[in-house]
Amino acid sequence: MEERIYPPKVRAMYEAVLELFASGRELSTLKVSEITSKAGIGKGTAYEYFSTKEEIIVGAVEYEATKHFQVIIQLLEEGQTFPEIINKGLDMLEAANEKYHGLAVLEKIISDSTINGGNLLKEMEKYKEEYEPWTHMTQRLMKLVKDTDGVQETNPWKVWGAILSQYMLYALYLVHRKRMKGISREEARAFVYQNILKILDGTT
């Protein structure tokens, strides 16, 4: 699958947004001038590509997600096994947890007041129909799931539900890891993978 190409200045703004997220900046108070300053470009340049701050923020989230999707798609195309792909997804969750201070950026996006006003949600809807990597990845993943021993589920929605629900469980573990001293990283990862298999083979 071809990698999506972003104009250099757009990429710089997206990277700036992500760096600001990682530093703890709040979405509601983030300004376009801060983004462009961090990106090393003039404020007026932002409006050559975007109409609003929300467009830049949602674009940055999509940009980051695309990088993760590209990794998974590459693994699928290389013929990696289902366990290897699941574990790579857990690796990326761990990296995001480290980069974004306990995945706090997700909480900020969900709870931010600008979402309550609908601005970010409206921008996210624009990406919903045009985001083809989901379709491509789902097709590849379903073939892999079909070839995995013990897996009975054939509904793509249920397969994604099984995987993403357990990824959310692992994210919760990462956020509260210090309080879960009796559970090692290896035990938590094994638990997540076994849960995915149990859901997919219909035993839960």
Coordinates of C-alpha atoms in Angstrom, one line a residue:
M1 CA 0.0 0.0 0.0
E2 CA 1.4 3.4 -0.9
E3 CA 2.3 5.7 1.9
R4 CA 0.2 8.9 2.1
I5 CA 2.2 12.0 1.1
Y6 CA 1.8 15.1 3.2
P7 CA 3.2 18.5 2.1
P8 CA 6.3 19.4 4.2
K9 CA 4.7 22.3 5.9
V10 CA 1.5 20.3 6.8
R11 CA 3.7 17.5 8.2
A12 CA 5.6 20.1 10.2
M13 CA 2.3 21.4 11.7
Y14 CA 1.1 17.9 12.5
E15 CA 4.4 17.1 14.2
A16 CA 4.1 20.3 16.2
V17 CA 0.6 19.5 17.4
L18 CA 1.7 16.1 18.5
E19 CA 4.8 17.5 20.3
L20 CA 2.5 20.1 22.1
F21 CA 0.2 17.3 23.1
A22 CA 3.1 15.3 24.5
S23 CA 4.3 18.4 26.5
G24 CA 0.9 18.6 28.2
R25 CA -0.7 21.5 26.3
E26 CA -4.5 21.7 26.6
L27 CA -6.5 21.6 23.4
S28 CA -8.9 24.3 24.5
T29 CA -6.1 26.8 24.9
L30 CA -3.9 25.8 22.1
K31 CA -3.5 28.5 19.5
V32 CA -2.6 28.3 15.8
S33 CA 0.3 30.7 16.4
E34 CA 1.7 28.2 18.9
I35 CA 1.5 25.4 16.4
T36 CA 3.1 27.4 13.6
S37 CA 5.8 28.7 15.9
K38 CA 6.6 25.1 17.0
A39 CA 6.6 24.1 13.3
G40 CA 9.0 26.9 12.3
I41 CA 6.6 28.5 9.8
G42 CA 4.6 31.7 9.7
K43 CA 1.1 31.8 11.2
G44 CA -0.4 32.9 7.8
T45 CA 1.0 29.7 6.2
A46 CA -1.4 27.6 8.3
Y47 CA -4.4 29.2 6.6
E48 CA -3.0 28.3 3.2
Y49 CA -3.8 24.7 4.1
F50 CA -6.5 24.8 6.9
S51 CA -9.5 26.9 7.8
T52 CA -9.6 26.3 11.5
K53 CA -7.5 25.1 14.4
E54 CA -9.7 22.0 14.7
E55 CA -8.8 21.0 11.1
I56 CA -5.1 21.0 12.1
I57 CA -5.7 19.0 15.3
V58 CA -7.8 16.4 13.7
G59 CA -5.4 16.2 10.8
A60 CA -2.6 15.6 13.3
V61 CA -4.5 12.8 15.0
E62 CA -5.2 11.2 11.6
Y63 CA -1.5 11.6 10.7
E64 CA -0.4 9.8 13.8
A65 CA -3.0 7.0 13.3
T66 CA -1.9 6.6 9.7
K67 CA 1.7 5.9 10.8
H68 CA 0.5 3.1 13.1
F69 CA -1.8 1.7 10.4
Q70 CA 1.1 1.7 7.9
V71 CA 3.1 -0.4 10.3
I72 CA 0.3 -3.0 10.7
I73 CA -0.4 -3.1 7.0
Q74 CA 3.3 -3.7 6.3
L75 CA 3.3 -6.6 8.8
L76 CA 0.3 -8.0 7.1
E77 CA 1.8 -7.7 3.7
E78 CA 5.1 -9.3 4.9
G79 CA 3.1 -12.4 6.1
Q80 CA 3.5 -11.9 9.8
T81 CA 1.5 -14.1 12.1
F82 CA -1.6 -13.1 14.0
P83 CA 0.2 -13.2 17.4
E84 CA 3.1 -11.1 16.0
I85 CA 0.7 -8.4 14.7
I86 CA -1.2 -8.3 18.0
N87 CA 2.0 -7.9 19.9
K88 CA 3.2 -5.2 17.6
G89 CA 0.0 -3.3 18.3
L90 CA 0.7 -3.7 22.0
D91 CA 4.2 -2.4 21.4
M92 CA 2.8 0.7 19.8
L93 CA 0.4 1.2 22.7
E94 CA 3.4 1.1 25.1
A95 CA 5.2 3.7 22.9
A96 CA 2.2 6.0 22.9
N97 CA 1.8 5.6 26.6
E98 CA 5.4 6.7 27.1
K99 CA 5.2 9.6 24.6
Y100 CA 1.9 11.0 25.7
H101 CA 2.3 10.7 29.5
G102 CA 0.0 7.8 30.3
L103 CA -2.2 8.2 27.2
A104 CA -3.4 11.4 28.8
V105 CA -3.8 12.9 25.3
L106 CA -6.7 10.6 24.7
E107 CA -8.5 11.9 27.8
K108 CA -7.8 15.4 26.7
I109 CA -9.3 14.8 23.2
I110 CA -12.4 13.1 24.7
S111 CA -13.0 15.7 27.5
D112 CA -12.0 18.9 25.8
S113 CA -14.6 21.6 25.7
T114 CA -14.2 22.2 22.0
I115 CA -15.5 18.6 21.3
N116 CA -18.6 19.5 23.4
G117 CA -19.1 22.3 21.0
G118 CA -18.9 19.8 18.1
N119 CA -16.0 21.4 16.3
L120 CA -13.5 18.5 16.5
L121 CA -16.2 15.9 16.0
K122 CA -17.3 17.7 12.8
E123 CA -13.8 17.6 11.5
M124 CA -13.4 13.9 12.4
E125 CA -16.5 13.1 10.4
K126 CA -14.8 14.5 7.3
Y127 CA -12.2 11.7 7.5
K128 CA -14.7 8.9 8.2
E129 CA -15.6 8.2 4.5
E130 CA -12.2 8.9 2.9
Y131 CA -10.1 6.8 5.2
E132 CA -9.4 3.8 3.0
P133 CA -6.6 2.1 5.1
W134 CA -9.3 0.7 7.4
T135 CA -10.9 -1.2 4.5
H136 CA -7.5 -2.5 3.2
M137 CA -6.3 -3.5 6.6
T138 CA -9.6 -5.3 7.5
Q139 CA -9.4 -7.4 4.3
R140 CA -5.9 -8.5 5.1
L141 CA -6.6 -9.0 8.8
M142 CA -9.7 -11.2 8.1
K143 CA -7.7 -13.5 5.9
L144 CA -5.1 -13.9 8.6
V145 CA -7.8 -14.5 11.3
K146 CA -9.4 -17.1 9.1
D147 CA -6.0 -18.9 8.9
T148 CA -5.5 -18.8 12.7
D149 CA -6.1 -22.1 14.5
G150 CA -9.2 -22.1 16.7
V151 CA -10.7 -18.9 15.4
Q152 CA -14.3 -19.2 14.3
E153 CA -15.4 -15.6 14.0
T154 CA -15.9 -14.2 10.4
N155 CA -17.6 -10.9 11.1
P156 CA -15.1 -8.0 10.6
W157 CA -16.9 -5.8 13.1
K158 CA -16.7 -8.5 15.8
V159 CA -13.0 -9.2 15.0
W160 CA -12.1 -5.5 15.4
G161 CA -14.3 -5.3 18.5
A162 CA -12.4 -8.2 20.1
I163 CA -9.0 -6.7 19.3
L164 CA -9.7 -3.1 20.2
S165 CA -11.6 -3.9 23.4
Q166 CA -8.5 -5.8 24.6
Y167 CA -6.2 -3.0 23.5
M168 CA -8.3 -0.6 25.6
L169 CA -7.9 -3.1 28.5
Y170 CA -4.1 -3.0 28.0
A171 CA -4.1 0.8 27.8
L172 CA -5.9 0.8 31.1
Y173 CA -3.2 -1.5 32.5
L174 CA -0.5 0.8 31.3
V175 CA -2.0 3.9 32.8
H176 CA -2.5 2.2 36.2
R177 CA 0.6 -0.1 36.0
K178 CA 2.1 1.2 39.2
R179 CA -1.0 0.1 41.1
M180 CA -0.9 -3.3 39.6
K181 CA 2.4 -4.6 41.0
G182 CA 1.2 -8.1 41.1
I183 CA 0.8 -8.3 37.3
S184 CA 3.9 -8.2 35.1
R185 CA 4.0 -6.7 31.6
E186 CA 4.4 -10.2 30.1
E187 CA 1.4 -11.5 32.1
A188 CA -0.8 -8.6 31.0
R189 CA 0.1 -9.0 27.3
A190 CA -0.5 -12.8 27.5
F191 CA -3.9 -12.1 29.2
V192 CA -4.9 -9.7 26.4
Y193 CA -3.9 -12.1 23.6
Q194 CA -5.7 -15.0 25.2
N195 CA -8.8 -12.9 25.7
I196 CA -8.8 -12.0 22.0
L197 CA -8.6 -15.6 21.0
K198 CA -11.4 -16.6 23.5
I199 CA -13.7 -13.9 22.1
L200 CA -12.9 -14.9 18.5
D201 CA -13.4 -18.7 19.0
G202 CA -16.8 -18.1 20.7
T203 CA -15.9 -19.4 24.2
T204 CA -16.7 -16.2 26.0

